[in-house]
């Protein structure tokens, strides 16, 4: 991890369902006293006992009411719990999960704990379970392969890392567990099996602490590691509210006596996992049936909700087309019939690359896919300086869309939505503020900067139509982009900062429908400083922070003439292009029916 000597802002996750909440006082006290003493720590407590007196008057404890679940669902759903407060957790630099039945035994300072550079961490299982601990059931998404590196088995009691990485992992593992449950599958060691699978897949990002950070109380002085965090020996049956507690106590003592302390946990957990599973098979089947049903209902509702949003959006555009823009019939015909013809175009849209120092970028998804094809078709029709085209997927492109891209734009490169986080981990580690920025808007400024190896970058929106050659832009490209270029906005943008001030108005008039810059003119430090100052509780400030981010970080900035590169001004013979932002979207489709644009289908 980076900046290891700086104070961190740490979120500590405690899940105390049922009697597990009784562990919190000691957990809280030892964490406060011994764990990262110089860092700011906030405890997020998931519990069904929200009225516990211990929570009162503790400003660093946030209690989240959580429904009590039967074992093992209470542990399987821990990633789901974490995902439910992801927005709050993103405010912290790090997220650390520590099992409820653990406490800090000796001081763990920042310099010691953050001495590694990996963005995630886990802890080696003190029982040295080895290959037998991993999931080998091929029906489960936690199943490991023979070719995997199985040299380290990590215990699920202590893990975490940088906030964005932990939340990405939590989101993925919750999805995998839900997928397993929908098919009636539960991994051998529940969430721990899935955690180990993820760590194997991303081993280069994971640092592993020694077993002293998960020192089992039942093996006191039996493990040759310094005691850092203690795992309490407890009556699992009593804590998990399952039956046959007396039988379990007897078997536990027998295991300690005859099998030795080293393997007690492995054998004990394995025995009772299968014992409960066989004894309560009917209950398991009912539970899994309900989970399957709820999963299907959830997917159905999400699908209906998405369709409702799309329908509302289309109704809004139709209203605007009739009442505001007076192009209602043109819009309906073009939007739902004519515009789709470009997908069946027989000839390619692109031109041959003639400038090896230039890359062209466009961010799109399935919803804006047709817009993108028309926009690029009009662009290639008038532009002479052609560079390598990068199409950045916002995560919603479908296989059919990619096939059309490969046919109409064969030399283009499709960049997957998660490409940056998978391939530029070192760069993102050095710039933590960039990792928290997500979505299509931020892909436009962050992904394009890192992914292209070209000297110059030309970034275009999907809702632009080009009518005439661009003398200004092509002149800058031929001169190696000594000046950076942006469009002019129709109204100033208000950005609020954390200290109560606002952004200088001289930065407020730019529009990022077109962006041109050379990499040497992109000041990453200024961008980071600007984003760090933004008041993220003010929604418009966050929404427009990509647009104003360009304004604040580009050196030698030049604004294109607004009479030729227009927004709300109607096109004329001298208009080079027009940016049809959301309120103007009906005009975009109506314009496709103009003879000059319509001819693009035949070229």
C-alpha positions as MATLAB code, in Angstrom:
seq = 'XXXXXXXXXXXXXXXXXXXXXXXXXXXXXXXXXXXXXXXXXXXXXXXXXXXXXXXXXXXXXXXXXXXXXXXXXXXXXXXXXXXXXXXXXXXXXXXXXXXXXXXXXXXXXXXXXXXXXXXXXXXXXXXXXXXXXXXXXXXXXXXXXXXXXXXXXXXXXXXXXXXXXXXXXXXXXXXXXXXXXXXXXXXXXXXXXXXXXXXXXXXXXXXXXXXXXXXXXXXXXXXXXXXXXXXXXXXXXXXXXXXXXXXXXXXXXXXXXXXXXXXXXXXXXXXXXXXXXXXXXXXXXXXXXXXXXXXXXXXXXXXXXXXXXXXXXXXXXXXXXXXXXXXXXXXXXXXXXXXXXXXXXXXXXXXXXXXXXXXXXXXXXXXXXXXXXXXXXXXXXXXXXXXXXXXXXXXXXXXXXXXXXXXXXXXXXXXXXXXXXXXXXXXXXXXXXXXXXXXXXXXXXXXXXXXXXXXXXXXXXXXXXXXXXXXXXXXXXXXXXXXXXXXXXXXXXXXXXXXXXXXXXXXXXXXXXXXXXXXXXXXXXXXXXXXXXXXXXXXXXXXXXXXXXXXXXXXXXXXXXXXXXXXXXXXXXXXXXXXXXXXXXXXXXXXXXXXXXXXXXXX';
ca = [
       0.000    0.000    0.000;
       1.136    3.507   -0.675;
       1.737    6.445    1.650;
       2.491    4.069    4.467;
       3.611    6.744    6.913;
       0.459    8.825    6.549;
      -2.485    8.495    8.892;
      -5.232    6.337    7.404;
      -9.000    6.595    7.622;
     -10.045    3.030    8.403;
     -13.494    1.429    8.376;
     -13.634   -1.649   10.630;
     -16.425   -4.128    9.905;
     -17.974   -6.003   12.851;
     -20.825   -8.478   12.295;
     -22.523   -9.340   15.581;
     -25.716  -11.272   14.939;
     -27.364  -12.874   17.982;
     -24.987  -13.571   20.859;
     -21.941  -12.506   18.853;
     -22.720   -8.907   19.839;
     -21.492   -9.774   23.344;
     -17.938   -9.809   21.990;
     -18.069   -6.183   20.846;
     -16.975   -4.381   24.065;
     -13.617   -6.211   24.199;
     -13.296   -6.061   20.395;
     -13.878   -2.291   20.425;
     -11.624   -1.564   23.404;
      -8.625   -3.539   22.093;
      -8.984   -2.135   18.569;
      -9.058    1.407   19.925;
      -6.024    0.840   22.137;
      -3.738   -1.437   20.121;
      -4.787   -1.448   16.446;
      -3.457    1.385   14.233;
      -3.429    3.885   17.126;
      -2.608    6.938   14.978;
      -5.298    6.304   12.367;
      -8.891    7.423   12.379;
     -11.104    4.369   12.910;
     -14.846    4.034   12.388;
     -16.648    0.858   13.473;
     -19.538   -0.337   11.305;
     -21.562   -2.762   13.420;
     -24.088   -5.075   11.762;
     -26.396   -6.469   14.431;
     -29.975   -7.392   15.258;
     -29.479   -5.848   18.726;
     -29.351   -2.147   17.881;
     -30.435   -1.032   21.371;
     -27.347   -2.400   23.082;
     -26.248    0.060   25.786;
     -22.613   -0.172   24.722;
     -23.349    1.743   21.499;
     -24.547    4.851   23.312;
     -22.418    8.012   23.086;
     -19.831    6.455   20.797;
     -19.366    8.743   17.820;
     -17.042    6.309   16.060;
     -19.607    3.471   16.058;
     -22.231    3.251   13.317;
     -24.883    0.597   13.915;
     -26.682   -1.031   10.991;
     -29.795   -3.026   11.830;
     -29.400   -6.496   10.333;
     -31.867   -9.356   10.159;
     -30.875  -12.476   12.084;
     -30.120  -15.373    9.744;
     -29.749  -19.077   10.436;
     -26.300  -20.585   10.177;
     -24.521  -20.648    7.694;
     -26.410  -17.831    5.946;
     -25.334  -15.333    8.603;
     -21.733  -15.775    7.436;
     -22.515  -16.301    3.736;
     -24.261  -12.933    3.556;
     -21.437  -10.851    5.043;
     -20.434   -9.475    1.632;
     -24.053   -8.542    1.002;
     -24.054   -6.614    4.293;
     -20.889   -4.740    3.321;
     -22.265   -3.867   -0.120;
     -25.351   -2.312    1.476;
     -23.210    0.531    2.891;
     -20.673    0.803    0.060;
     -21.239    4.556   -0.392;
     -20.355    5.214    3.249;
     -17.345    2.914    3.087;
     -15.918    4.701    0.033;
     -15.310    7.746    2.239;
     -12.536    5.800    3.983;
      -9.098    4.973    2.640;
      -9.185    1.385    3.935;
     -11.749   -1.248    4.909;
     -10.812   -4.009    7.364;
     -12.954   -6.959    8.366;
     -12.220   -8.649   11.709;
     -14.313  -11.556   13.011;
     -16.498  -10.735   16.001;
     -14.841  -13.429   18.142;
     -11.380  -11.869   17.886;
      -9.528   -9.209   19.850;
      -6.233   -7.346   19.464;
      -3.629   -8.819   21.804;
      -0.563   -6.653   21.157;
       0.092   -3.299   19.515;
      -0.097   -3.173   15.713;
       1.218    0.196   14.538;
       0.763    1.823   11.139;
       4.392    1.481   10.083;
       4.244   -2.267   10.718;
       0.778   -2.940    9.311;
       1.017   -0.834    6.129;
       4.550   -1.904    5.220;
       3.343   -3.809    2.145;
       2.331   -2.366   -1.241;
      -0.481   -4.761   -2.194;
      -3.991   -3.242   -2.202;
      -5.562   -6.293   -0.461;
      -4.541   -8.490    2.466;
      -5.528  -11.741    4.140;
      -4.151  -13.973    6.896;
      -2.671  -17.459    6.600;
      -4.791  -20.088    8.317;
      -3.015  -21.210   11.518;
      -4.272  -24.791   11.054;
      -2.220  -25.213    7.837;
      -5.203  -26.801    6.143;
      -3.477  -26.965    2.771;
      -5.177  -28.335   -0.308;
      -7.984  -30.035    1.668;
      -9.325  -26.698    2.836;
     -10.134  -25.378   -0.628;
     -13.451  -25.971   -2.377;
     -13.271  -28.778   -4.972;
     -16.968  -29.050   -5.814;
     -17.156  -27.998   -9.468;
     -20.757  -26.880   -8.977;
     -19.542  -24.001   -6.798;
     -17.981  -20.804   -8.118;
     -15.489  -21.121   -5.243;
     -14.031  -24.284   -6.802;
     -10.261  -24.176   -7.326;
      -8.339  -25.781  -10.185;
      -5.396  -28.151   -9.994;
      -3.307  -25.585  -11.844;
      -3.998  -22.886   -9.206;
      -1.393  -21.838   -6.655;
      -2.721  -23.606   -3.532;
       0.342  -22.987   -1.377;
      -1.487  -20.617    1.004;
      -4.921  -21.159    2.550;
      -6.215  -17.951    4.118;
      -8.670  -17.773    6.989;
     -11.780  -15.653    6.491;
     -11.519  -13.988    9.890;
      -9.200  -11.090    9.003;
      -8.945   -9.409    5.611;
      -9.284   -6.031    3.926;
      -7.317   -3.401    2.064;
      -7.834   -0.217    0.123;
     -11.500    0.741    0.025;
     -12.147    0.546   -3.716;
     -10.445   -2.859   -4.002;
     -12.315   -4.313   -1.033;
     -15.666   -3.105   -2.369;
     -14.932   -4.503   -5.828;
     -14.093   -7.841   -4.219;
     -17.152   -7.758   -1.958;
     -19.462   -7.008   -4.865;
     -18.010   -9.873   -6.917;
     -18.125  -12.415   -4.068;
     -21.702  -11.524   -3.119;
     -22.656  -12.140   -6.740;
     -20.884  -15.520   -6.770;
     -22.469  -16.641   -3.499;
     -25.943  -15.638   -4.711;
     -25.285  -17.548   -7.923;
     -24.311  -20.651   -5.925;
     -27.379  -20.383   -3.696;
     -29.710  -19.945   -6.672;
     -28.485  -23.378   -7.818;
     -28.717  -24.956   -4.362;
     -24.937  -24.950   -3.785;
     -23.093  -23.916   -0.614;
     -19.298  -23.903   -0.591;
     -17.543  -26.131    1.962;
     -16.263  -23.278    4.110;
     -18.947  -20.805    3.072;
     -17.636  -17.240    2.526;
     -14.073  -18.349    3.358;
     -14.027  -20.676    0.331;
     -15.085  -17.843   -1.974;
     -12.551  -15.484   -0.389;
      -9.721  -17.966   -1.022;
     -10.796  -18.432   -4.638;
     -10.759  -14.650   -5.196;
      -7.336  -14.299   -3.545;
      -5.958  -17.062   -5.782;
      -7.308  -15.293   -8.877;
      -5.762  -11.992   -7.754;
      -2.709  -13.242   -5.866;
      -0.438  -10.458   -7.142;
      -2.669   -7.920   -5.334;
      -2.816   -9.810   -2.013;
      -0.434   -9.609    0.933;
      -0.695  -12.460    3.463;
      -0.097  -11.895    7.182;
       1.334  -14.724    9.271;
      -0.955  -16.820   11.560;
      -0.060  -14.590   14.510;
      -2.775  -12.241   13.203;
      -5.352  -15.023   13.689;
      -3.842  -16.779   16.710;
      -6.287  -19.449   17.981;
      -6.873  -19.381   21.723;
      -7.124  -23.178   21.764;
      -3.518  -23.442   20.531;
      -1.972  -21.055   23.064;
       1.845  -21.148   22.794;
       1.593  -23.996   20.277;
       2.191  -21.828   17.194;
       5.592  -20.249   16.666;
       4.363  -16.741   15.798;
       4.064  -13.566   17.825;
       0.496  -13.163   19.112;
      -1.090  -10.143   17.429;
      -4.808  -10.920   17.128;
      -6.459  -13.671   19.173;
      -9.253  -15.914   17.916;
     -11.384  -16.851   20.920;
     -12.222  -20.521   21.548;
     -15.999  -20.541   21.833;
     -18.997  -22.843   21.849;
     -20.044  -22.555   18.205;
     -23.407  -24.191   18.826;
     -24.418  -21.767   21.548;
     -23.248  -18.754   19.567;
     -25.008  -19.853   16.393;
     -28.242  -20.893   18.145;
     -28.218  -24.474   16.861;
     -29.394  -27.587   18.691;
     -27.493  -30.444   20.368;
     -25.110  -28.172   22.268;
     -24.203  -30.787   24.881;
     -23.272  -33.312   22.209;
     -21.074  -30.722   20.548;
     -19.254  -29.913   23.791;
     -18.481  -33.577   24.388;
     -17.197  -34.079   20.851;
     -15.127  -30.900   21.096;
     -13.350  -32.179   24.210;
     -12.782  -35.541   22.549;
     -11.240  -33.863   19.535;
      -8.840  -31.892   21.726;
      -7.861  -34.968   23.726;
      -7.445  -37.572   21.012;
      -6.739  -35.680   17.775;
      -4.547  -32.912   19.116;
      -5.184  -29.193   19.231;
      -3.621  -28.440   15.853;
      -6.451  -30.035   13.847;
      -9.338  -29.334   16.204;
     -10.900  -26.545   14.200;
     -10.676  -28.294   10.840;
     -12.213  -31.576   12.051;
     -14.752  -29.937   14.336;
     -16.063  -27.532   11.725;
     -16.114  -30.182    8.997;
     -17.997  -32.678   11.212;
     -20.692  -30.298   12.328;
     -21.059  -28.672    8.935;
     -22.019  -32.076    7.482;
     -23.953  -33.098   10.611;
     -26.138  -30.010   10.431;
     -26.489  -30.307    6.685;
     -27.746  -33.933    6.870;
     -29.925  -33.441    9.937;
     -31.594  -30.314    8.595;
     -31.765  -31.248    4.927;
     -35.473  -30.339    4.676;
     -34.811  -26.941    6.241;
     -31.895  -26.393    3.861;
     -34.032  -27.282    0.861;
     -36.779  -24.900    1.956;
     -34.267  -22.146    2.605;
     -32.551  -22.596   -0.745;
     -35.910  -22.736   -2.526;
     -36.813  -19.371   -0.977;
     -33.435  -17.935   -1.996;
     -33.907  -19.148   -5.575;
     -37.396  -17.684   -5.684;
     -36.262  -14.363   -4.184;
     -33.374  -14.218   -6.656;
     -35.719  -14.680   -9.603;
     -38.149  -12.100   -8.216;
     -35.285   -9.638   -7.672;
     -34.031  -10.094  -11.253;
     -37.560   -9.726  -12.615;
     -38.137   -6.522  -10.628;
     -34.780   -5.108  -11.759;
     -35.697   -5.853  -15.374;
     -39.100   -4.193  -15.000;
     -37.518   -1.198  -13.230;
     -34.972   -0.767  -16.048;
     -37.697   -0.956  -18.695;
     -39.755    1.616  -16.780;
     -36.787    4.023  -16.709;
     -36.218    3.569  -20.441;
     -39.925    4.069  -21.142;
     -40.033    7.266  -19.049;
     -36.952    8.549  -20.871;
     -38.505    7.874  -24.289;
     -41.804    9.499  -23.275;
     -39.853   12.567  -22.129;
     -38.021   12.778  -25.474;
     -41.277   12.379  -27.419;
     -42.857   15.216  -25.401;
     -39.844   17.437  -26.065;
     -39.894   16.571  -29.765;
     -43.522   17.704  -30.142;
     -43.845   20.531  -27.614;
     -40.353   22.039  -27.503;
     -38.589   21.264  -30.777;
     -41.589   20.792  -33.128;
     -40.032   17.737  -34.816;
     -42.281   15.067  -33.289;
     -43.027   12.917  -36.345;
     -39.451   13.180  -37.622;
     -38.129   12.104  -34.245;
     -40.437    9.084  -33.951;
     -39.657    7.864  -37.477;
     -35.910    8.403  -37.147;
     -35.566    7.138  -33.571;
     -37.517    3.919  -33.952;
     -37.060    3.070  -37.640;
     -34.555    4.978  -39.785;
     -31.629    5.370  -37.344;
     -31.309    1.593  -36.903;
     -30.463    1.127  -40.578;
     -26.858    2.083  -39.882;
     -26.359   -1.244  -38.102;
     -26.910   -2.986  -41.449;
     -24.551   -0.709  -43.393;
     -22.605   -2.796  -45.928;
     -19.438   -0.703  -46.079;
     -17.116    0.123  -43.192;
     -17.422    3.478  -41.437;
     -13.793    4.109  -40.578;
     -10.924    5.496  -42.639;
      -7.373    4.245  -42.789;
      -5.131    5.453  -39.951;
      -2.704    8.125  -41.181;
      -1.476    9.652  -37.899;
       0.354    7.235  -35.610;
       0.709    9.861  -32.868;
      -3.062   10.312  -32.455;
      -5.642    8.216  -30.615;
      -9.400    8.829  -30.858;
     -11.612    7.873  -27.907;
     -15.339    7.479  -27.447;
     -17.170    6.089  -24.382;
     -20.410    4.263  -25.103;
     -22.892    1.633  -23.969;
     -25.811   -0.263  -25.450;
     -28.222    2.639  -24.978;
     -26.072    5.091  -26.974;
     -24.727    2.554  -29.446;
     -26.676    3.774  -32.509;
     -25.820    7.401  -31.664;
     -22.147    6.444  -31.618;
     -22.303    4.810  -35.067;
     -23.937    7.892  -36.622;
     -21.563   10.252  -34.806;
     -18.455    8.366  -35.955;
     -19.839    8.041  -39.468;
     -20.234   11.822  -39.715;
     -16.798   12.321  -38.105;
     -14.947   10.103  -40.608;
     -16.850   11.787  -43.441;
     -15.236   15.191  -42.788;
     -12.009   14.459  -40.865;
      -8.629   13.951  -42.550;
      -6.333   13.339  -39.557;
      -7.169    9.776  -38.491;
      -5.698    8.015  -35.465;
      -6.271    4.716  -33.664;
      -9.891    4.462  -32.442;
     -10.557    3.253  -28.875;
     -14.177    2.440  -27.985;
     -14.565    2.390  -24.187;
     -17.372    0.089  -23.030;
     -19.287    1.509  -20.056;
     -20.210   -2.054  -19.087;
     -23.478   -2.355  -21.011;
     -22.350   -3.215  -24.554;
     -23.818   -6.503  -25.765;
     -22.175   -9.201  -27.877;
     -24.294   -8.116  -30.832;
     -22.978   -4.543  -30.466;
     -19.371   -5.750  -30.455;
     -19.950   -7.814  -33.603;
     -21.284   -4.719  -35.390;
     -18.270   -2.697  -34.210;
     -15.897   -5.360  -35.540;
     -17.686   -5.260  -38.898;
     -18.087   -1.489  -39.360;
     -14.987   -0.335  -37.448;
     -12.582   -3.278  -37.903;
      -9.387   -1.554  -36.743;
     -10.952   -0.122  -33.567;
     -10.033   -1.421  -30.115;
     -12.860   -2.181  -27.681;
     -11.778   -1.433  -24.097;
     -13.728   -3.465  -21.475;
     -15.296   -1.599  -18.568;
     -12.882   -3.033  -15.973;
      -9.765   -2.887  -18.162;
      -8.084   -0.035  -16.290;
      -8.431   -1.615  -12.832;
      -7.129   -4.934  -14.129;
      -4.148   -3.677  -16.122;
      -3.049   -0.386  -14.531;
      -3.079   -1.355  -10.875;
       0.343    0.211  -10.171;
      -0.678    3.576  -11.634;
      -3.935    3.572   -9.669;
      -2.117    2.667   -6.452;
       0.039    5.738   -6.922;
      -3.096    7.873   -7.454;
      -5.731    6.642   -4.936;
      -8.220    9.444   -5.701;
      -8.571    8.102   -9.253;
      -9.655    4.655   -8.079;
     -12.783    6.000   -6.422;
     -13.958    7.644   -9.645;
     -16.261    5.390  -11.612;
     -18.811    5.416  -14.398;
     -18.748    6.534  -18.036;
     -17.972   10.182  -17.244;
     -14.765    9.320  -15.436;
     -13.738    6.725  -18.012;
     -13.655    9.637  -20.403;
     -10.939   11.434  -18.462;
      -9.073    8.663  -16.579;
      -9.115    5.664  -18.921;
      -8.196    7.722  -21.961;
      -5.183    9.189  -20.161;
      -3.696    5.859  -19.056;
      -4.699    3.417  -21.794;
      -3.492    5.231  -24.908;
       0.220    5.105  -25.726;
      -0.125    7.881  -28.312;
       1.194   11.397  -27.920;
      -2.160   13.076  -28.691;
      -5.715   12.188  -27.634;
      -8.955   13.298  -29.278;
     -12.003   12.465  -27.130;
     -15.520   12.663  -28.585;
     -19.050   12.301  -27.219;
     -21.569    9.978  -28.875;
     -24.179   12.727  -29.333;
     -22.208   14.830  -31.867;
     -22.865   15.226  -35.593;
     -20.203   16.656  -37.927;
     -21.093   18.741  -40.987;
     -17.854   20.360  -42.220;
     -14.082   19.816  -41.891;
     -12.580   21.100  -38.636;
      -9.763   23.481  -39.534;
      -9.029   24.392  -35.908;
      -8.716   20.832  -34.586;
      -6.766   19.451  -37.541;
      -4.372   22.413  -37.371;
      -3.571   21.602  -33.732;
      -3.098   17.907  -34.546;
      -0.669   18.716  -37.377;
       1.261   20.924  -34.939;
       1.436   18.127  -32.327;
      -1.286   19.730  -30.219;
       0.662   22.573  -28.666;
      -2.688   23.849  -27.368;
      -5.304   21.766  -25.572;
      -8.862   22.140  -26.885;
     -12.354   22.100  -25.345;
     -15.777   23.304  -26.457;
     -17.579   26.232  -24.852;
     -20.585   25.526  -22.647;
     -23.858   27.462  -22.929;
     -24.053   28.203  -19.173;
     -21.420   28.341  -16.392;
     -21.005   25.240  -14.223;
     -21.082   25.623  -10.440;
     -18.608   23.473   -8.502;
     -18.572   23.645   -4.704;
     -15.553   22.834   -2.559;
     -15.343   21.274    0.906;
     -14.197   24.568    2.453;
     -17.400   26.318    1.318;
     -15.883   28.178   -1.644;
     -16.766   27.745   -5.315;
     -14.686   27.127   -8.422;
     -13.402   30.207  -10.245;
     -15.834   31.174  -13.023;
     -13.042   31.242  -15.606;
     -13.042   27.414  -15.398;
     -16.835   27.156  -15.527;
     -17.567   27.704  -19.231;
     -16.033   24.614  -20.824;
     -17.789   21.608  -22.352;
     -16.099   18.238  -22.895;
     -18.073   17.151  -25.974;
     -14.733   17.504  -27.776;
     -11.391   17.241  -25.962;
      -7.968   17.354  -27.623;
      -4.676   17.335  -25.738;
      -1.148   15.990  -25.793;
      -0.133   13.852  -22.834;
       2.520   16.356  -21.759;
      -0.223   18.998  -21.380;
      -2.276   16.818  -19.008;
      -1.383   17.741  -15.408;
      -2.403   14.742  -13.304;
      -1.384   16.439  -10.062;
      -3.757   19.353  -10.714;
      -6.586   16.918  -11.472;
      -6.032   15.040   -8.198;
      -5.878   18.267   -6.183;
      -9.062   19.525   -7.847;
     -11.001   16.311   -7.193;
      -9.798   16.171   -3.591;
     -11.289   19.628   -2.950;
     -14.771   18.891   -4.366;
     -17.757   18.765   -1.998;
     -19.163   15.320   -2.817;
     -22.423   15.980   -0.993;
     -23.291   18.459   -3.781;
     -24.575   16.262   -6.634;
     -23.960   18.738   -9.528;
     -20.349   19.181   -8.378;
     -19.766   15.435   -8.654;
     -21.659   15.113  -11.944;
     -19.679   17.880  -13.656;
     -16.316   17.075  -12.046;
     -15.218   15.218  -15.196;
     -15.979   18.217  -17.431;
     -14.390   20.735  -15.090;
     -11.593   18.252  -14.378;
     -10.395   18.676  -17.955;
     -10.548   22.457  -17.580;
      -8.431   22.407  -14.428;
      -5.770   19.910  -15.526;
      -5.105   20.778  -19.185;
      -2.254   23.191  -19.883;
      -2.366   25.815  -22.685;
      -6.130   25.496  -22.975;
      -7.944   26.933  -25.962;
     -11.754   27.091  -26.396;
     -13.259   26.345  -29.809;
     -15.345   29.132  -31.418;
     -18.960   28.654  -30.311;
     -20.424   29.839  -33.631;
     -18.833   26.856  -35.426;
     -18.899   24.259  -32.634;
     -22.386   24.717  -31.275;
     -24.687   23.492  -28.546;
     -27.975   25.373  -28.567;
     -27.335   27.483  -31.664;
     -29.061   26.058  -34.749;
     -26.810   24.680  -37.488;
     -26.017   26.767  -40.579;
     -23.655   26.484  -43.564;
     -20.583   27.375  -41.481;
     -21.373   25.009  -38.605;
     -18.640   22.399  -38.223;
     -20.386   20.250  -35.616;
     -23.173   20.339  -33.062;
     -23.273   18.726  -29.646;
     -26.822   17.428  -29.066;
     -26.827   17.183  -25.266;
     -29.751   15.425  -23.529;
     -32.351   18.235  -23.910;
     -31.503   18.344  -27.643;
     -31.575   14.579  -28.269;
     -34.781   14.674  -30.389;
     -33.007   17.114  -32.741;
     -30.127   14.633  -33.134;
     -32.475   12.014  -34.558;
     -34.428   14.524  -36.626;
     -31.152   15.733  -38.162;
     -30.370   12.203  -39.399;
     -33.151   12.642  -41.965;
     -31.386   15.624  -43.564;
     -30.120   14.703  -47.007;
     -26.450   15.387  -46.189;
     -26.438   13.084  -43.159;
     -28.771   10.549  -44.746;
     -26.230    9.982  -47.520;
     -23.804    8.542  -44.960;
     -25.655    5.241  -45.274;
     -24.553    4.946  -48.896;
     -20.873    5.825  -48.361;
];
